[in-house]
Amino acid sequence: MGEELRGLVFEVAPSGDPDQPRWGWVGLVSSARGLRLLTLPSKSRELALQRMRRHYADVALAPDDTFLCGMASQVYGYLMGQMTDFAIELDLRGHSTFELTVWAATCRIRYGETRTYGWIAGQVGGGPGTAQAAGAALGNNPVPLVVPCHRVIGSDGSLHGFAGGLDMKRRLLALENQQMSLGLL
């Protein structure tokens, strides 16, 4: 018998403040051990649900689940610029030791800062090809925002691959540098 997973889809949009950005719909999946999946904002509830079900086809929606509602509150607070750190248990079973090591290094990048793929490679042992392997591991990150892969950039300062697209990566970096709240984006 499989483990019971619960899901939630919710919208991150301002409540009455037209100056706050509308992010869209986010999907979450958790087990009894912690968060397993966080989808980046989508334009519609249906798209967020589709992205969530791509990974967990049979997940039951649990809109009143205390854990998921707490996580949704944290995601909302982060995307609305009201908080900078997540306090959440993760359940990343089934991923490789290398991926977990890359994600742990990525979690050491502070809010508003960026590091390069080469920096990540150095944190996990370096060597030829490690930066590319780290990029692939970041591409498999099931909990973006919590594991802030958007903070990893190219050695020349350019933005590279991001599951949510480069526009989303720009938005997240602008949010963390308070450019969105200043109307600079």
Tab-separated table of C-alpha atoms in Angstrom:
chain	number	residue	atom	x	y	z
A	1	MET	CA	0.000	0.000	0.000
A	2	GLY	CA	1.393	3.439	-0.946
A	3	GLU	CA	1.902	6.369	1.327
A	4	GLU	CA	-0.956	8.832	1.604
A	5	LEU	CA	-0.136	12.099	-0.128
A	6	ARG	CA	-2.161	15.296	0.127
A	7	GLY	CA	-2.307	18.189	-2.283
A	8	LEU	CA	-3.370	21.814	-2.324
A	9	VAL	CA	-3.697	24.354	-5.124
A	10	PHE	CA	-3.991	28.016	-4.163
A	11	GLU	CA	-3.684	31.462	-5.697
A	12	VAL	CA	-1.073	34.036	-4.762
A	13	ALA	CA	-2.665	37.369	-5.592
A	14	PRO	CA	-2.918	40.671	-3.741
A	15	SER	CA	-5.978	41.296	-1.645
A	16	GLY	CA	-7.106	44.768	-2.604
A	17	ASP	CA	-3.637	46.280	-3.189
A	18	PRO	CA	-3.184	46.956	-6.915
A	19	ASP	CA	0.513	47.731	-6.377
A	20	GLN	CA	1.221	44.161	-5.230
A	21	PRO	CA	2.072	41.668	-7.983
A	22	ARG	CA	-0.245	38.826	-8.918
A	23	TRP	CA	1.836	35.658	-9.052
A	24	GLY	CA	-0.742	33.034	-9.985
A	25	TRP	CA	-1.583	29.512	-8.850
A	26	VAL	CA	0.769	27.252	-6.866
A	27	GLY	CA	0.487	23.525	-6.186
A	28	LEU	CA	1.777	21.698	-3.093
A	29	VAL	CA	2.056	17.990	-2.321
A	30	SER	CA	3.028	16.617	1.074
A	31	SER	CA	3.395	13.323	2.883
A	32	ALA	CA	3.198	12.783	6.623
A	33	ARG	CA	6.958	13.517	6.698
A	34	GLY	CA	6.927	16.857	4.892
A	35	LEU	CA	6.666	18.769	1.641
A	36	ARG	CA	7.381	16.692	-1.473
A	37	LEU	CA	6.469	19.134	-4.265
A	38	LEU	CA	5.975	22.850	-4.786
A	39	THR	CA	5.032	23.997	-8.279
A	40	LEU	CA	6.050	27.466	-9.354
A	41	PRO	CA	3.189	29.892	-10.020
A	42	SER	CA	1.004	29.131	-13.048
A	43	LYS	CA	-1.501	31.333	-14.881
A	44	SER	CA	-4.460	29.155	-13.965
A	45	ARG	CA	-5.631	26.740	-11.304
A	46	GLU	CA	-5.977	24.051	-13.960
A	47	LEU	CA	-2.356	24.450	-15.082
A	48	ALA	CA	-1.082	24.312	-11.484
A	49	LEU	CA	-3.145	21.181	-10.887
A	50	GLN	CA	-1.841	19.647	-14.122
A	51	ARG	CA	1.781	20.347	-13.088
A	52	MET	CA	1.145	18.830	-9.679
A	53	ARG	CA	-0.513	15.726	-11.150
A	54	ARG	CA	2.358	15.262	-13.615
A	55	HIS	CA	4.419	14.160	-10.602
A	56	TYR	CA	1.673	12.729	-8.373
A	57	ALA	CA	-1.218	11.639	-10.575
A	58	ASP	CA	-3.484	10.329	-7.821
A	59	VAL	CA	-2.841	12.869	-5.080
A	60	ALA	CA	-6.003	13.751	-3.159
A	61	LEU	CA	-6.706	17.447	-2.697
A	62	ALA	CA	-6.924	18.430	0.962
A	63	PRO	CA	-7.809	22.141	1.101
A	64	ASP	CA	-8.206	22.081	4.900
A	65	ASP	CA	-4.950	20.235	5.669
A	66	THR	CA	-3.144	22.131	8.454
A	67	PHE	CA	0.360	21.416	7.156
A	68	LEU	CA	-0.459	22.392	3.571
A	69	CYS	CA	-2.311	25.535	4.651
A	70	GLY	CA	0.695	26.543	6.758
A	71	MET	CA	3.019	25.978	3.813
A	72	ALA	CA	0.667	27.920	1.520
A	73	SER	CA	0.792	30.796	3.993
A	74	GLN	CA	4.596	30.780	3.885
A	75	VAL	CA	4.701	30.666	0.068
A	76	TYR	CA	2.184	33.502	-0.064
A	77	GLY	CA	4.231	35.552	2.413
A	78	TYR	CA	7.432	34.952	0.486
A	79	LEU	CA	5.958	35.867	-2.913
A	80	MET	CA	4.287	38.969	-1.493
A	81	GLY	CA	7.602	40.139	-0.041
A	82	GLN	CA	6.522	39.672	3.577
A	83	MET	CA	9.026	36.959	4.587
A	84	THR	CA	12.455	35.736	3.534
A	85	ASP	CA	12.898	32.245	5.009
A	86	PHE	CA	10.854	29.068	5.060
A	87	ALA	CA	10.350	26.943	8.163
A	88	ILE	CA	9.102	23.669	6.746
A	89	GLU	CA	9.889	19.978	6.885
A	90	LEU	CA	10.810	18.443	3.533
A	91	ASP	CA	10.335	14.871	2.345
A	92	LEU	CA	12.869	14.400	-0.435
A	93	ARG	CA	13.108	10.620	-0.319
A	94	GLY	CA	13.790	8.989	-3.659
A	95	HIS	CA	16.301	11.571	-4.863
A	96	SER	CA	20.011	10.880	-5.319
A	97	THR	CA	22.649	11.700	-2.725
A	98	PHE	CA	24.232	14.104	-5.233
A	99	GLU	CA	20.946	15.968	-5.744
A	100	LEU	CA	20.417	16.240	-1.980
A	101	THR	CA	23.964	17.562	-1.553
A	102	VAL	CA	23.468	20.170	-4.309
A	103	TRP	CA	20.145	21.242	-2.804
A	104	ALA	CA	21.687	21.547	0.674
A	105	ALA	CA	24.418	23.795	-0.754
A	106	THR	CA	21.781	25.851	-2.572
A	107	CYS	CA	19.911	26.381	0.702
A	108	ARG	CA	23.014	28.166	2.044
A	109	ILE	CA	22.518	30.993	-0.471
A	110	ARG	CA	20.848	33.778	1.476
A	111	TYR	CA	17.784	35.720	0.430
A	112	GLY	CA	18.755	38.497	-1.994
A	113	GLU	CA	22.100	36.897	-2.899
A	114	THR	CA	23.181	34.826	-5.880
A	115	ARG	CA	25.913	32.260	-6.435
A	116	THR	CA	27.189	30.555	-9.573
A	117	TYR	CA	26.922	26.963	-10.704
A	118	GLY	CA	30.713	26.866	-10.183
A	119	TRP	CA	30.241	27.898	-6.555
A	120	ILE	CA	27.745	25.068	-6.090
A	121	ALA	CA	30.241	22.677	-7.741
A	122	GLY	CA	32.915	23.783	-5.275
A	123	GLN	CA	30.549	23.179	-2.363
A	124	VAL	CA	29.888	19.597	-3.455
A	125	GLY	CA	33.433	18.534	-4.280
A	126	GLY	CA	34.221	20.211	-7.581
A	127	GLY	CA	35.897	18.499	-10.482
A	128	PRO	CA	35.316	18.598	-14.240
A	129	GLY	CA	31.664	18.615	-15.205
A	130	THR	CA	30.412	19.184	-11.669
A	131	ALA	CA	28.896	22.593	-12.476
A	132	GLN	CA	26.839	21.024	-15.282
A	133	ALA	CA	25.827	18.115	-13.037
A	134	ALA	CA	24.818	20.623	-10.354
A	135	GLY	CA	22.702	22.432	-12.951
A	136	ALA	CA	20.965	19.165	-13.801
A	137	ALA	CA	20.337	18.487	-10.104
A	138	LEU	CA	18.857	21.973	-9.713
A	139	GLY	CA	16.631	21.251	-12.716
A	140	ASN	CA	15.208	18.302	-10.747
A	141	ASN	CA	14.506	20.383	-7.635
A	142	PRO	CA	10.953	19.447	-6.558
A	143	VAL	CA	10.590	22.323	-4.073
A	144	PRO	CA	11.768	25.556	-5.734
A	145	LEU	CA	11.550	28.644	-3.536
A	146	VAL	CA	12.227	26.471	-0.467
A	147	VAL	CA	15.399	25.180	-2.152
A	148	PRO	CA	16.145	28.516	-3.850
A	149	CYS	CA	17.554	27.348	-7.187
A	150	HIS	CA	16.572	30.691	-8.725
A	151	ARG	CA	19.545	32.192	-6.831
A	152	VAL	CA	22.036	30.208	-8.933
A	153	ILE	CA	23.325	32.038	-12.023
A	154	GLY	CA	26.003	31.650	-14.683
A	155	SER	CA	29.635	32.552	-13.997
A	156	ASP	CA	29.234	35.611	-16.244
A	157	GLY	CA	26.228	36.818	-14.246
A	158	SER	CA	23.695	35.675	-16.832
A	159	LEU	CA	20.564	33.725	-16.058
A	160	HIS	CA	20.492	30.089	-17.119
A	161	GLY	CA	17.917	27.315	-17.088
A	162	PHE	CA	15.079	27.461	-14.637
A	163	ALA	CA	12.088	25.133	-14.498
A	164	GLY	CA	9.730	28.102	-14.283
A	165	GLY	CA	11.409	29.910	-17.174
A	166	LEU	CA	13.841	32.818	-17.155
A	167	ASP	CA	11.062	35.401	-16.750
A	168	MET	CA	10.038	33.725	-13.484
A	169	LYS	CA	13.681	33.594	-12.368
A	170	ARG	CA	14.001	37.342	-13.081
A	171	ARG	CA	10.812	38.043	-11.106
A	172	LEU	CA	12.021	36.063	-8.101
A	173	LEU	CA	15.440	37.732	-8.104
A	174	ALA	CA	13.792	41.151	-8.488
A	175	LEU	CA	11.470	40.344	-5.577
A	176	GLU	CA	14.429	39.450	-3.387
A	177	ASN	CA	16.202	42.654	-4.350
A	178	GLN	CA	13.024	44.679	-3.669
A	179	GLN	CA	12.844	45.901	-7.257
A	180	MET	CA	9.277	44.686	-7.635
A	181	SER	CA	8.064	46.646	-4.617
A	182	LEU	CA	9.771	49.736	-6.016
A	183	GLY	CA	8.091	49.307	-9.394
A	184	LEU	CA	11.413	48.714	-11.166
A	185	LEU	CA	10.408	45.487	-12.881
